[in-house]
mmCIF file of C-alpha atoms in Angstrom:
data_model
loop_
_atom_site.group_PDB
_atom_site.id
_atom_site.type_symbol
_atom_site.label_atom_id
_atom_site.label_comp_id
_atom_site.label_asym_id
_atom_site.label_seq_id
_atom_site.Cartn_x
_atom_site.Cartn_y
_atom_site.Cartn_z
ATOM 1 C CA UNK A 133 10.771 3.354 18.605
ATOM 2 C CA UNK A 134 13.943 2.243 19.967
ATOM 3 C CA UNK A 135 11.596 0.186 22.272
ATOM 4 C CA UNK A 136 10.761 -2.139 19.839
ATOM 5 C CA UNK A 137 14.330 -3.253 19.313
ATOM 6 C CA UNK A 138 16.790 -5.707 20.945
ATOM 7 C CA UNK A 139 19.687 -4.401 23.249
ATOM 8 C CA UNK A 140 22.212 -5.317 20.658
ATOM 9 C CA UNK A 141 20.410 -4.600 16.906
ATOM 10 C CA UNK A 142 21.122 -3.173 13.525
ATOM 11 C CA UNK A 143 19.573 -0.681 11.999
ATOM 12 C CA UNK A 144 20.343 0.309 8.465
ATOM 13 C CA UNK A 145 18.793 2.159 5.825
ATOM 14 C CA UNK A 146 20.582 1.150 2.232
ATOM 15 C CA UNK A 147 19.793 1.074 -1.473
ATOM 16 C CA UNK A 148 19.212 -1.941 -3.544
ATOM 17 C CA UNK A 149 22.212 -1.858 -5.420
ATOM 18 C CA UNK A 150 24.307 -1.844 -2.791
ATOM 19 C CA UNK A 151 22.685 -4.126 -1.035
ATOM 20 C CA UNK A 152 22.831 -6.349 -3.575
ATOM 21 C CA UNK A 153 26.913 -5.460 -4.064
ATOM 22 C CA UNK A 154 27.382 -6.493 -0.143
ATOM 23 C CA UNK A 155 28.496 -3.140 1.049
ATOM 24 C CA UNK A 156 27.738 -2.617 4.607
ATOM 25 C CA UNK A 157 27.785 1.229 4.506
ATOM 26 C CA UNK A 158 24.032 2.949 4.222
ATOM 27 C CA UNK A 159 22.394 6.109 4.928
ATOM 28 C CA UNK A 160 21.651 5.614 8.108
ATOM 29 C CA UNK A 161 23.813 3.084 10.324
ATOM 30 C CA UNK A 162 22.945 1.850 14.057
ATOM 31 C CA UNK A 163 24.641 -1.272 15.440
ATOM 32 C CA UNK A 164 23.572 -0.665 19.045
ATOM 33 C CA UNK A 165 20.596 0.467 20.638
ATOM 34 C CA UNK A 166 22.355 3.450 21.794
ATOM 35 C CA UNK A 167 23.411 4.799 18.515
ATOM 36 C CA UNK A 168 19.649 3.965 17.618
ATOM 37 C CA UNK A 169 18.717 6.533 20.229
ATOM 38 C CA UNK A 170 21.032 8.954 19.326
ATOM 39 C CA UNK A 171 20.266 8.959 15.772
ATOM 40 C CA UNK A 172 16.472 9.745 17.336
ATOM 41 C CA UNK A 173 17.564 12.209 19.564
ATOM 42 C CA UNK A 174 19.529 14.021 17.223
ATOM 43 C CA UNK A 175 16.407 14.082 14.105
ATOM 44 C CA UNK A 176 14.252 15.152 17.016
ATOM 45 C CA UNK A 177 16.000 18.148 18.611
ATOM 46 C CA UNK A 178 18.933 19.139 16.379
ATOM 47 C CA UNK A 179 17.709 18.914 12.748
ATOM 48 C CA UNK A 180 15.900 21.733 11.173
ATOM 49 C CA UNK A 181 13.966 20.813 8.327
ATOM 50 C CA UNK A 182 11.082 21.963 6.694
ATOM 51 C CA UNK A 183 7.789 20.562 8.144
ATOM 52 C CA UNK A 184 7.135 17.721 6.301
ATOM 53 C CA UNK A 185 5.026 14.377 7.336
ATOM 54 C CA UNK A 186 5.500 11.011 5.877
ATOM 55 C CA UNK A 187 2.909 7.973 5.236
ATOM 56 C CA UNK A 188 4.281 4.543 5.416
ATOM 57 C CA UNK A 189 2.173 1.694 4.187
ATOM 58 C CA UNK A 190 3.262 -1.870 4.462
ATOM 59 C CA UNK A 191 2.409 -4.795 2.454
ATOM 60 C CA UNK A 192 1.912 -8.005 3.490
ATOM 61 C CA UNK A 193 5.146 -9.733 5.252
ATOM 62 C CA UNK A 194 6.571 -13.020 4.069
ATOM 63 C CA UNK A 195 8.022 -15.460 6.780
ATOM 64 C CA UNK A 196 11.059 -15.963 5.442
ATOM 65 C CA UNK A 197 12.608 -18.262 8.022
ATOM 66 C CA UNK A 198 11.774 -19.105 11.430
ATOM 67 C CA UNK A 199 12.830 -21.292 14.189
ATOM 68 C CA UNK A 200 15.216 -21.179 17.356
ATOM 69 C CA UNK A 201 13.615 -17.863 18.991
ATOM 70 C CA UNK A 202 14.139 -15.895 15.917
ATOM 71 C CA UNK A 203 12.008 -15.269 12.631
ATOM 72 C CA UNK A 204 13.209 -13.612 9.751
ATOM 73 C CA UNK A 205 10.735 -11.798 7.553
ATOM 74 C CA UNK A 206 10.506 -9.544 4.321
ATOM 75 C CA UNK A 207 7.709 -6.671 3.916
ATOM 76 C CA UNK A 208 7.589 -4.342 1.207
ATOM 77 C CA UNK A 209 6.895 -0.543 1.725
ATOM 78 C CA UNK A 210 6.201 2.179 0.459
ATOM 79 C CA UNK A 211 6.399 5.945 1.710
ATOM 80 C CA UNK A 212 4.601 9.096 0.632
ATOM 81 C CA UNK A 213 5.958 12.334 1.727
ATOM 82 C CA UNK A 214 3.411 15.203 2.564
ATOM 83 C CA UNK A 215 5.118 18.604 2.348
ATOM 84 C CA UNK A 216 4.019 21.676 4.029
ATOM 85 C CA UNK A 217 1.924 22.745 1.355
ATOM 86 C CA UNK A 218 -0.096 19.816 0.910
ATOM 87 C CA UNK A 219 1.988 18.485 -2.243
ATOM 88 C CA UNK A 220 2.051 14.512 -2.013
ATOM 89 C CA UNK A 221 4.673 12.545 -3.763
ATOM 90 C CA UNK A 222 6.302 9.393 -3.520
ATOM 91 C CA UNK A 223 9.316 9.448 -1.198
ATOM 92 C CA UNK A 224 10.806 6.252 -1.088
ATOM 93 C CA UNK A 225 9.858 2.265 -1.639
ATOM 94 C CA UNK A 226 11.634 -1.055 -1.045
ATOM 95 C CA UNK A 227 11.439 -3.579 1.618
ATOM 96 C CA UNK A 228 12.314 -4.249 5.509
ATOM 97 C CA UNK A 229 14.637 -7.043 5.883
ATOM 98 C CA UNK A 230 13.565 -7.907 9.556
ATOM 99 C CA UNK A 231 14.668 -10.209 11.988
ATOM 100 C CA UNK A 232 12.379 -10.149 14.978
ATOM 101 C CA UNK A 233 13.804 -12.177 18.379
ATOM 102 C CA UNK A 234 11.698 -13.036 21.367
ATOM 103 C CA UNK A 235 12.724 -10.645 24.618
ATOM 104 C CA UNK A 236 10.687 -12.261 27.674
ATOM 105 C CA UNK A 237 7.419 -11.973 25.566
ATOM 106 C CA UNK A 238 7.829 -9.962 23.237
ATOM 107 C CA UNK A 239 8.965 -9.907 19.950
ATOM 108 C CA UNK A 240 11.743 -7.410 19.323
ATOM 109 C CA UNK A 241 13.686 -6.445 16.089
ATOM 110 C CA UNK A 242 17.211 -7.630 16.703
ATOM 111 C CA UNK A 243 17.855 -6.360 12.864
ATOM 112 C CA UNK A 244 16.139 -4.133 10.262
ATOM 113 C CA UNK A 245 17.909 -3.417 7.359
ATOM 114 C CA UNK A 246 15.711 -0.933 5.059
ATOM 115 C CA UNK A 247 16.682 -1.564 1.556
ATOM 116 C CA UNK A 248 15.248 1.487 -0.573
ATOM 117 C CA UNK A 249 14.282 0.510 -4.115
ATOM 118 C CA UNK A 250 16.140 3.801 -5.815
ATOM 119 C CA UNK A 251 19.598 4.785 -5.519
ATOM 120 C CA UNK A 252 18.405 8.197 -5.605
ATOM 121 C CA UNK A 253 17.503 9.139 -2.008
ATOM 122 C CA UNK A 254 16.973 12.508 -0.436
ATOM 123 C CA UNK A 255 20.630 13.602 1.190
ATOM 124 C CA UNK A 256 18.555 15.142 4.166
ATOM 125 C CA UNK A 257 16.813 12.022 5.595
ATOM 126 C CA UNK A 258 14.804 13.831 7.812
ATOM 127 C CA UNK A 259 13.218 10.944 9.819
ATOM 128 C CA UNK A 260 14.293 7.151 9.812
ATOM 129 C CA UNK A 261 12.145 5.053 7.226
ATOM 130 C CA UNK Q 48 6.686 -17.412 -10.965
ATOM 131 C CA UNK Q 49 5.296 -19.903 -12.835
ATOM 132 C CA UNK Q 50 5.578 -22.214 -10.042
ATOM 133 C CA UNK Q 51 2.446 -20.840 -8.312
ATOM 134 C CA UNK Q 52 0.511 -21.807 -10.958
ATOM 135 C CA UNK Q 53 -1.338 -24.880 -11.492
ATOM 136 C CA UNK Q 54 -0.730 -26.797 -14.957
ATOM 137 C CA UNK Q 55 -4.066 -25.437 -16.834
ATOM 138 C CA UNK Q 56 -4.178 -21.825 -15.942
ATOM 139 C CA UNK Q 57 -5.319 -18.411 -17.038
ATOM 140 C CA UNK Q 58 -3.072 -15.323 -16.583
ATOM 141 C CA UNK Q 59 -4.362 -12.297 -17.821
ATOM 142 C CA UNK Q 60 -3.747 -8.396 -17.692
ATOM 143 C CA UNK Q 61 -6.627 -6.258 -18.565
ATOM 144 C CA UNK Q 62 -8.026 -2.927 -17.865
ATOM 145 C CA UNK Q 63 -11.074 -2.268 -15.960
ATOM 146 C CA UNK Q 64 -13.036 -1.154 -18.888
ATOM 147 C CA UNK Q 65 -12.208 -4.404 -20.857
ATOM 148 C CA UNK Q 66 -12.990 -6.230 -18.197
ATOM 149 C CA UNK Q 67 -16.350 -4.573 -17.754
ATOM 150 C CA UNK Q 68 -17.352 -4.941 -20.995
ATOM 151 C CA UNK Q 69 -16.226 -8.398 -20.528
ATOM 152 C CA UNK Q 70 -13.431 -8.310 -23.275
ATOM 153 C CA UNK Q 71 -11.558 -11.700 -23.170
ATOM 154 C CA UNK Q 72 -8.348 -9.924 -24.835
ATOM 155 C CA UNK Q 73 -5.905 -8.179 -22.899
ATOM 156 C CA UNK Q 74 -2.618 -6.624 -22.499
ATOM 157 C CA UNK Q 75 -0.838 -9.879 -21.261
ATOM 158 C CA UNK Q 76 -2.680 -13.202 -22.240
ATOM 159 C CA UNK Q 77 -1.673 -17.052 -21.314
ATOM 160 C CA UNK Q 78 -3.676 -19.691 -20.974
ATOM 161 C CA UNK Q 79 -1.692 -22.846 -19.919
ATOM 162 C CA UNK Q 80 1.700 -22.978 -17.623
ATOM 163 C CA UNK Q 81 3.643 -23.722 -21.243
ATOM 164 C CA UNK Q 82 2.374 -19.731 -22.144
ATOM 165 C CA UNK Q 83 3.280 -18.493 -18.905
ATOM 166 C CA UNK Q 84 6.593 -19.874 -18.740
ATOM 167 C CA UNK Q 85 7.356 -18.542 -22.649
ATOM 168 C CA UNK Q 86 6.167 -15.260 -21.470
ATOM 169 C CA UNK Q 87 8.367 -15.047 -18.689
ATOM 170 C CA UNK Q 88 11.180 -16.309 -20.730
ATOM 171 C CA UNK Q 89 10.991 -13.979 -23.311
ATOM 172 C CA UNK Q 90 10.894 -11.081 -21.066
ATOM 173 C CA UNK Q 91 14.147 -12.343 -19.059
ATOM 174 C CA UNK Q 92 16.015 -12.976 -22.160
ATOM 175 C CA UNK Q 93 14.924 -11.390 -25.430
ATOM 176 C CA UNK Q 94 13.419 -7.919 -24.496
ATOM 177 C CA UNK Q 95 15.438 -4.977 -24.131
ATOM 178 C CA UNK Q 96 14.392 -2.274 -22.080
ATOM 179 C CA UNK Q 97 15.666 0.525 -19.914
ATOM 180 C CA UNK Q 98 16.775 -0.795 -16.601
ATOM 181 C CA UNK Q 99 14.095 -0.254 -13.819
ATOM 182 C CA UNK Q 100 12.216 -2.114 -11.029
ATOM 183 C CA UNK Q 101 8.608 -2.156 -9.790
ATOM 184 C CA UNK Q 102 7.815 -2.359 -6.097
ATOM 185 C CA UNK Q 103 4.276 -3.606 -5.592
ATOM 186 C CA UNK Q 104 2.248 -2.991 -2.575
ATOM 187 C CA UNK Q 105 -0.772 -5.566 -2.140
ATOM 188 C CA UNK Q 106 -3.359 -4.350 0.073
ATOM 189 C CA UNK Q 107 -5.675 -6.722 2.283
ATOM 190 C CA UNK Q 108 -7.216 -9.589 0.428
ATOM 191 C CA UNK Q 109 -10.958 -10.238 0.476
ATOM 192 C CA UNK Q 110 -12.237 -13.692 0.107
ATOM 193 C CA UNK Q 111 -15.067 -13.721 -2.078
ATOM 194 C CA UNK Q 112 -15.940 -17.350 -2.510
ATOM 195 C CA UNK Q 113 -14.837 -20.320 -0.487
ATOM 196 C CA UNK Q 114 -15.485 -24.031 -1.211
ATOM 197 C CA UNK Q 115 -14.931 -27.377 -3.270
ATOM 198 C CA UNK Q 116 -11.185 -26.850 -3.106
ATOM 199 C CA UNK Q 117 -11.188 -23.682 -4.473
ATOM 200 C CA UNK Q 118 -11.328 -19.878 -3.231
ATOM 201 C CA UNK Q 119 -11.675 -17.066 -4.956
ATOM 202 C CA UNK Q 120 -10.164 -13.382 -3.626
ATOM 203 C CA UNK Q 121 -9.615 -9.991 -4.639
ATOM 204 C CA UNK Q 122 -6.665 -8.109 -3.736
ATOM 205 C CA UNK Q 123 -6.099 -4.546 -4.366
ATOM 206 C CA UNK Q 124 -2.304 -3.329 -5.850
ATOM 207 C CA UNK Q 125 -0.228 -0.380 -6.624
ATOM 208 C CA UNK Q 126 2.803 -0.676 -8.176
ATOM 209 C CA UNK Q 127 5.087 1.919 -8.160
ATOM 210 C CA UNK Q 128 8.084 2.343 -10.987
ATOM 211 C CA UNK Q 129 11.571 2.911 -9.930
ATOM 212 C CA UNK Q 130 13.558 4.348 -12.803
ATOM 213 C CA UNK Q 131 17.559 4.327 -13.631
ATOM 214 C CA UNK Q 132 17.720 7.402 -12.499
ATOM 215 C CA UNK Q 133 16.054 6.803 -9.226
ATOM 216 C CA UNK Q 134 13.145 8.733 -10.458
ATOM 217 C CA UNK Q 135 9.672 6.860 -8.840
ATOM 218 C CA UNK Q 136 6.021 7.068 -10.323
ATOM 219 C CA UNK Q 137 2.865 5.093 -10.092
ATOM 220 C CA UNK Q 138 3.437 2.420 -12.705
ATOM 221 C CA UNK Q 139 -0.478 1.091 -12.326
ATOM 222 C CA UNK Q 140 -3.005 0.477 -9.892
ATOM 223 C CA UNK Q 141 -5.900 -2.283 -9.872
ATOM 224 C CA UNK Q 142 -6.947 -5.391 -8.650
ATOM 225 C CA UNK Q 143 -5.974 -8.923 -8.698
ATOM 226 C CA UNK Q 144 -8.727 -11.453 -8.953
ATOM 227 C CA UNK Q 145 -7.726 -14.724 -8.417
ATOM 228 C CA UNK Q 146 -8.512 -18.393 -7.908
ATOM 229 C CA UNK Q 147 -6.772 -20.696 -5.779
ATOM 230 C CA UNK Q 148 -7.030 -24.212 -6.144
ATOM 231 C CA UNK Q 149 -5.364 -27.122 -3.875
ATOM 232 C CA UNK Q 150 -2.842 -28.847 -5.979
ATOM 233 C CA UNK Q 151 -1.623 -31.589 -3.451
ATOM 234 C CA UNK Q 152 -1.161 -29.989 -0.323
ATOM 235 C CA UNK Q 153 -0.241 -26.410 -1.845
ATOM 236 C CA UNK Q 154 -2.447 -23.635 -2.884
ATOM 237 C CA UNK Q 155 -1.709 -22.373 -6.179
ATOM 238 C CA UNK Q 156 -3.279 -20.085 -8.673
ATOM 239 C CA UNK Q 157 -5.685 -21.759 -11.314
ATOM 240 C CA UNK Q 158 -6.427 -18.280 -12.391
ATOM 241 C CA UNK Q 159 -5.004 -14.459 -12.027
ATOM 242 C CA UNK Q 160 -7.049 -11.911 -13.716
ATOM 243 C CA UNK Q 161 -5.084 -8.226 -13.514
ATOM 244 C CA UNK Q 162 -7.411 -5.641 -13.723
ATOM 245 C CA UNK Q 163 -5.697 -2.385 -14.273
ATOM 246 C CA UNK Q 164 -7.799 0.944 -13.564
ATOM 247 C CA UNK Q 165 -6.036 2.842 -16.036
ATOM 248 C CA UNK Q 166 -6.495 2.126 -19.842
ATOM 249 C CA UNK Q 167 -3.152 3.822 -20.386
ATOM 250 C CA UNK Q 168 -1.002 1.206 -19.630
ATOM 251 C CA UNK Q 169 2.694 1.255 -21.278
ATOM 252 C CA UNK Q 170 3.016 -0.560 -24.251
ATOM 253 C CA UNK Q 171 6.167 -1.748 -23.317
ATOM 254 C CA UNK Q 172 5.232 -3.744 -20.354
ATOM 255 C CA UNK Q 173 8.436 -5.218 -19.172
ATOM 256 C CA UNK Q 174 7.398 -7.100 -16.409
ATOM 257 C CA UNK Q 175 4.004 -8.956 -15.817
ATOM 258 C CA UNK Q 176 2.229 -7.614 -12.930
ATOM 259 C CA UNK B 67 -21.392 1.216 1.912
ATOM 260 C CA UNK B 68 -24.189 2.338 4.535
ATOM 261 C CA UNK B 69 -24.601 -1.346 5.325
ATOM 262 C CA UNK B 70 -21.362 -1.596 7.008
ATOM 263 C CA UNK B 71 -22.081 0.802 9.601
ATOM 264 C CA UNK B 72 -24.186 0.710 13.192
ATOM 265 C CA UNK B 73 -27.587 3.388 12.811
ATOM 266 C CA UNK B 74 -26.030 5.504 15.244
ATOM 267 C CA UNK B 75 -22.742 6.143 13.774
ATOM 268 C CA UNK B 76 -20.389 8.998 12.880
ATOM 269 C CA UNK B 77 -18.548 9.568 9.714
ATOM 270 C CA UNK B 78 -16.051 12.258 9.105
ATOM 271 C CA UNK B 79 -13.356 12.871 6.846
ATOM 272 C CA UNK B 80 -10.690 15.589 8.069
ATOM 273 C CA UNK B 81 -7.020 16.850 7.885
ATOM 274 C CA UNK B 82 -4.326 15.566 10.326
ATOM 275 C CA UNK B 83 -4.123 19.302 11.780
ATOM 276 C CA UNK B 84 -7.848 19.540 12.230
ATOM 277 C CA UNK B 85 -8.112 16.636 14.135
ATOM 278 C CA UNK B 86 -4.768 17.537 16.490
ATOM 279 C CA UNK B 87 -6.334 20.954 17.243
ATOM 280 C CA UNK B 88 -9.876 18.551 18.178
ATOM 281 C CA UNK B 89 -11.911 20.761 15.554
ATOM 282 C CA UNK B 90 -15.138 19.388 14.953
ATOM 283 C CA UNK B 91 -15.973 20.290 11.595
ATOM 284 C CA UNK B 92 -14.367 18.212 8.769
ATOM 285 C CA UNK B 93 -14.543 18.157 5.028
ATOM 286 C CA UNK B 94 -17.248 15.519 4.901
ATOM 287 C CA UNK B 95 -19.529 15.128 8.376
ATOM 288 C CA UNK B 96 -22.573 12.656 8.854
ATOM 289 C CA UNK B 97 -23.163 11.360 12.523
ATOM 290 C CA UNK B 98 -26.522 9.269 11.813
ATOM 291 C CA UNK B 99 -26.702 6.557 8.913
ATOM 292 C CA UNK B 100 -29.349 8.583 7.321
ATOM 293 C CA UNK B 101 -26.914 11.384 6.773
ATOM 294 C CA UNK B 102 -24.570 8.899 5.499
ATOM 295 C CA UNK B 103 -27.330 7.717 2.949
ATOM 296 C CA UNK B 104 -28.208 10.950 1.944
ATOM 297 C CA UNK B 105 -24.605 11.705 1.253
ATOM 298 C CA UNK B 106 -23.974 8.609 -0.802
ATOM 299 C CA UNK B 107 -27.132 9.118 -2.817
ATOM 300 C CA UNK B 108 -25.843 12.728 -3.723
ATOM 301 C CA UNK B 109 -22.878 12.097 -4.683
ATOM 302 C CA UNK B 110 -24.350 8.965 -7.001
ATOM 303 C CA UNK B 111 -27.396 11.018 -8.821
ATOM 304 C CA UNK B 112 -26.557 14.894 -8.213
ATOM 305 C CA UNK B 113 -22.985 15.493 -8.418
ATOM 306 C CA UNK B 114 -21.609 16.031 -11.812
ATOM 307 C CA UNK B 115 -17.800 15.312 -12.172
ATOM 308 C CA UNK B 116 -15.206 14.402 -14.798
ATOM 309 C CA UNK B 117 -14.968 10.834 -14.671
ATOM 310 C CA UNK B 118 -12.218 8.905 -12.492
ATOM 311 C CA UNK B 119 -11.685 6.232 -10.479
ATOM 312 C CA UNK B 120 -9.913 5.915 -7.374
ATOM 313 C CA UNK B 121 -7.663 2.833 -5.672
ATOM 314 C CA UNK B 122 -7.495 2.499 -1.981
ATOM 315 C CA UNK B 123 -4.665 0.662 -0.789
ATOM 316 C CA UNK B 124 -4.732 -0.063 3.370
ATOM 317 C CA UNK B 125 -1.716 -1.273 4.990
ATOM 318 C CA UNK B 126 -2.132 -3.564 8.184
ATOM 319 C CA UNK B 127 -4.648 -2.794 10.917
ATOM 320 C CA UNK B 128 -3.093 -1.929 14.279
ATOM 321 C CA UNK B 129 -5.941 -2.760 17.048
ATOM 322 C CA UNK B 130 -5.620 -0.062 19.607
ATOM 323 C CA UNK B 131 -8.216 -0.967 22.185
ATOM 324 C CA UNK B 132 -10.485 -3.896 22.613
ATOM 325 C CA UNK B 133 -13.312 -4.814 25.146
ATOM 326 C CA UNK B 134 -16.638 -4.470 26.183
ATOM 327 C CA UNK B 135 -17.924 -5.387 22.654
ATOM 328 C CA UNK B 136 -16.181 -2.507 20.672
ATOM 329 C CA UNK B 137 -12.530 -2.421 19.207
ATOM 330 C CA UNK B 138 -10.727 0.709 18.072
ATOM 331 C CA UNK B 139 -8.403 -0.006 15.392
ATOM 332 C CA UNK B 140 -6.090 2.545 13.296
ATOM 333 C CA UNK B 141 -5.412 1.720 9.772
ATOM 334 C CA UNK B 142 -3.135 3.612 7.240
ATOM 335 C CA UNK B 143 -4.309 4.325 3.529
ATOM 336 C CA UNK B 144 -2.670 5.620 0.408
ATOM 337 C CA UNK B 145 -5.576 6.707 -2.716
ATOM 338 C CA UNK B 146 -4.446 6.899 -5.677
ATOM 339 C CA UNK B 147 -6.555 8.817 -8.168
ATOM 340 C CA UNK B 148 -6.898 7.648 -12.060
ATOM 341 C CA UNK B 149 -8.080 10.015 -14.429
ATOM 342 C CA UNK B 150 -10.318 9.254 -17.198
ATOM 343 C CA UNK B 151 -6.857 10.174 -19.526
ATOM 344 C CA UNK B 152 -5.282 7.539 -17.501
ATOM 345 C CA UNK B 153 -3.199 10.097 -15.490
ATOM 346 C CA UNK B 154 -2.774 8.405 -12.437
ATOM 347 C CA UNK B 155 -1.754 10.193 -8.800
ATOM 348 C CA UNK B 156 -1.495 10.049 -4.943
ATOM 349 C CA UNK B 157 -4.822 11.729 -4.041
ATOM 350 C CA UNK B 158 -4.716 11.137 -0.363
ATOM 351 C CA UNK B 159 -2.756 9.618 2.580
ATOM 352 C CA UNK B 160 -3.726 9.268 5.636
ATOM 353 C CA UNK B 161 -4.798 6.695 8.457
ATOM 354 C CA UNK B 162 -8.726 5.391 9.554
ATOM 355 C CA UNK B 163 -9.183 5.704 13.120
ATOM 356 C CA UNK B 164 -12.177 3.063 13.383
ATOM 357 C CA UNK B 165 -14.591 2.288 16.407
ATOM 358 C CA UNK B 166 -15.967 -1.146 15.561
ATOM 359 C CA UNK B 167 -19.094 -3.136 17.182
ATOM 360 C CA UNK B 168 -21.161 -6.076 16.878
ATOM 361 C CA UNK B 169 -24.320 -5.780 15.634
ATOM 362 C CA UNK B 170 -26.086 -8.909 16.152
ATOM 363 C CA UNK B 171 -23.276 -11.194 14.943
ATOM 364 C CA UNK B 172 -21.844 -9.183 12.375
ATOM 365 C CA UNK B 173 -19.006 -6.287 12.961
ATOM 366 C CA UNK B 174 -20.066 -3.084 11.970
ATOM 367 C CA UNK B 175 -18.463 0.464 12.154
ATOM 368 C CA UNK B 176 -19.787 2.728 14.925
ATOM 369 C CA UNK B 177 -17.182 5.176 14.084
ATOM 370 C CA UNK B 178 -15.133 6.159 10.992
ATOM 371 C CA UNK B 179 -12.713 9.161 10.991
ATOM 372 C CA UNK B 180 -10.730 9.632 7.933
ATOM 373 C CA UNK B 181 -7.795 11.671 8.871
ATOM 374 C CA UNK B 182 -6.028 12.931 5.912
ATOM 375 C CA UNK B 183 -2.266 14.018 5.862
ATOM 376 C CA UNK B 184 -2.600 16.870 3.811
ATOM 377 C CA UNK B 185 -4.470 19.878 4.461
ATOM 378 C CA UNK B 186 -4.986 20.527 0.552
ATOM 379 C CA UNK B 187 -7.496 18.270 -0.191
ATOM 380 C CA UNK B 188 -9.447 18.841 -3.320
ATOM 381 C CA UNK B 189 -12.571 20.706 -2.771
ATOM 382 C CA UNK B 190 -14.494 18.719 -4.992
ATOM 383 C CA UNK B 191 -14.067 15.242 -3.266
ATOM 384 C CA UNK B 192 -16.115 13.271 -5.461
ATOM 385 C CA UNK B 193 -15.914 10.216 -3.871
ATOM 386 C CA UNK B 194 -16.019 9.727 0.201
ATOM 387 C CA UNK B 195 -12.577 8.035 1.554
#
């Protein structure tokens, strides 16, 4: 996943309320690719959590701004969580505020802000959104 | 939102059952842009309802008919409702039956019929679908 | 629906766990167009089940492989089930693993494997996914 990001990048998971109020701190915050990798490794190796899986469904992206080698787009999402026993519920909904930048001949994320609609997000967020 | 519609337009929210039976009346009905604006203003200013938000996810649109400056398309949707306390559930599912028309150099909706799958829609529909 | 498939085709509904373990048997299995038609006819004519409807929302498809007249793509999905009384819940989530082939000037499915995230799928699957 980190490979989809540029070297200097921002990945943040926050709530609609905090985002509107301009609060920087989020549920997850990484502002370098190194921090992002740390975070992923820790999730893969250290955290112990109930076996579960997530299913992301993305709606149609809207390009908000485009030009100068960068594009900003906004994409709504819904994430379902499938517990070990098969029980499925809505885990999160919200929108991705993404900035994409040309890195060589590839498009990479220079910023991905995940704005969750609900302020009640599981404190143990096992997998980034 | 009204800006996405042509001057003479139809916006209707109905149920799959009523739509199949050809009933005109819907949960919400506006057949001019003026009515649509009225409806939106009343929702924004007059209605008092529990703070909540909605998340729309649209599936891939299918173009059903195209030609003569108009296109008809059908797009499935799912709407999640996020209550003030963070509780999230499926509020509605269904499909948009849209007719788009060229108005100058912009595509606008000349008709948007929202066909909800469930016949049990909250009587207090705070926000149009 | 069968018209979207090539004559020799594979349609299978399975679970993520079985798919990962390489098990062939699925919840639904048809490896010819004839079997597929049989299955659909039996659903339409013979099965008696509570009136309900399903709403499929597909996310954005990813083309995994392309060339030689065939393309493989993967598309995530979420299916909501709307019961007769209007109650709506998440019925299934997962991904479609599709192979599309040019048949004349039309693209048809030569294979569609439906991998459900949950291992707890209703034993009475009234309608194929």
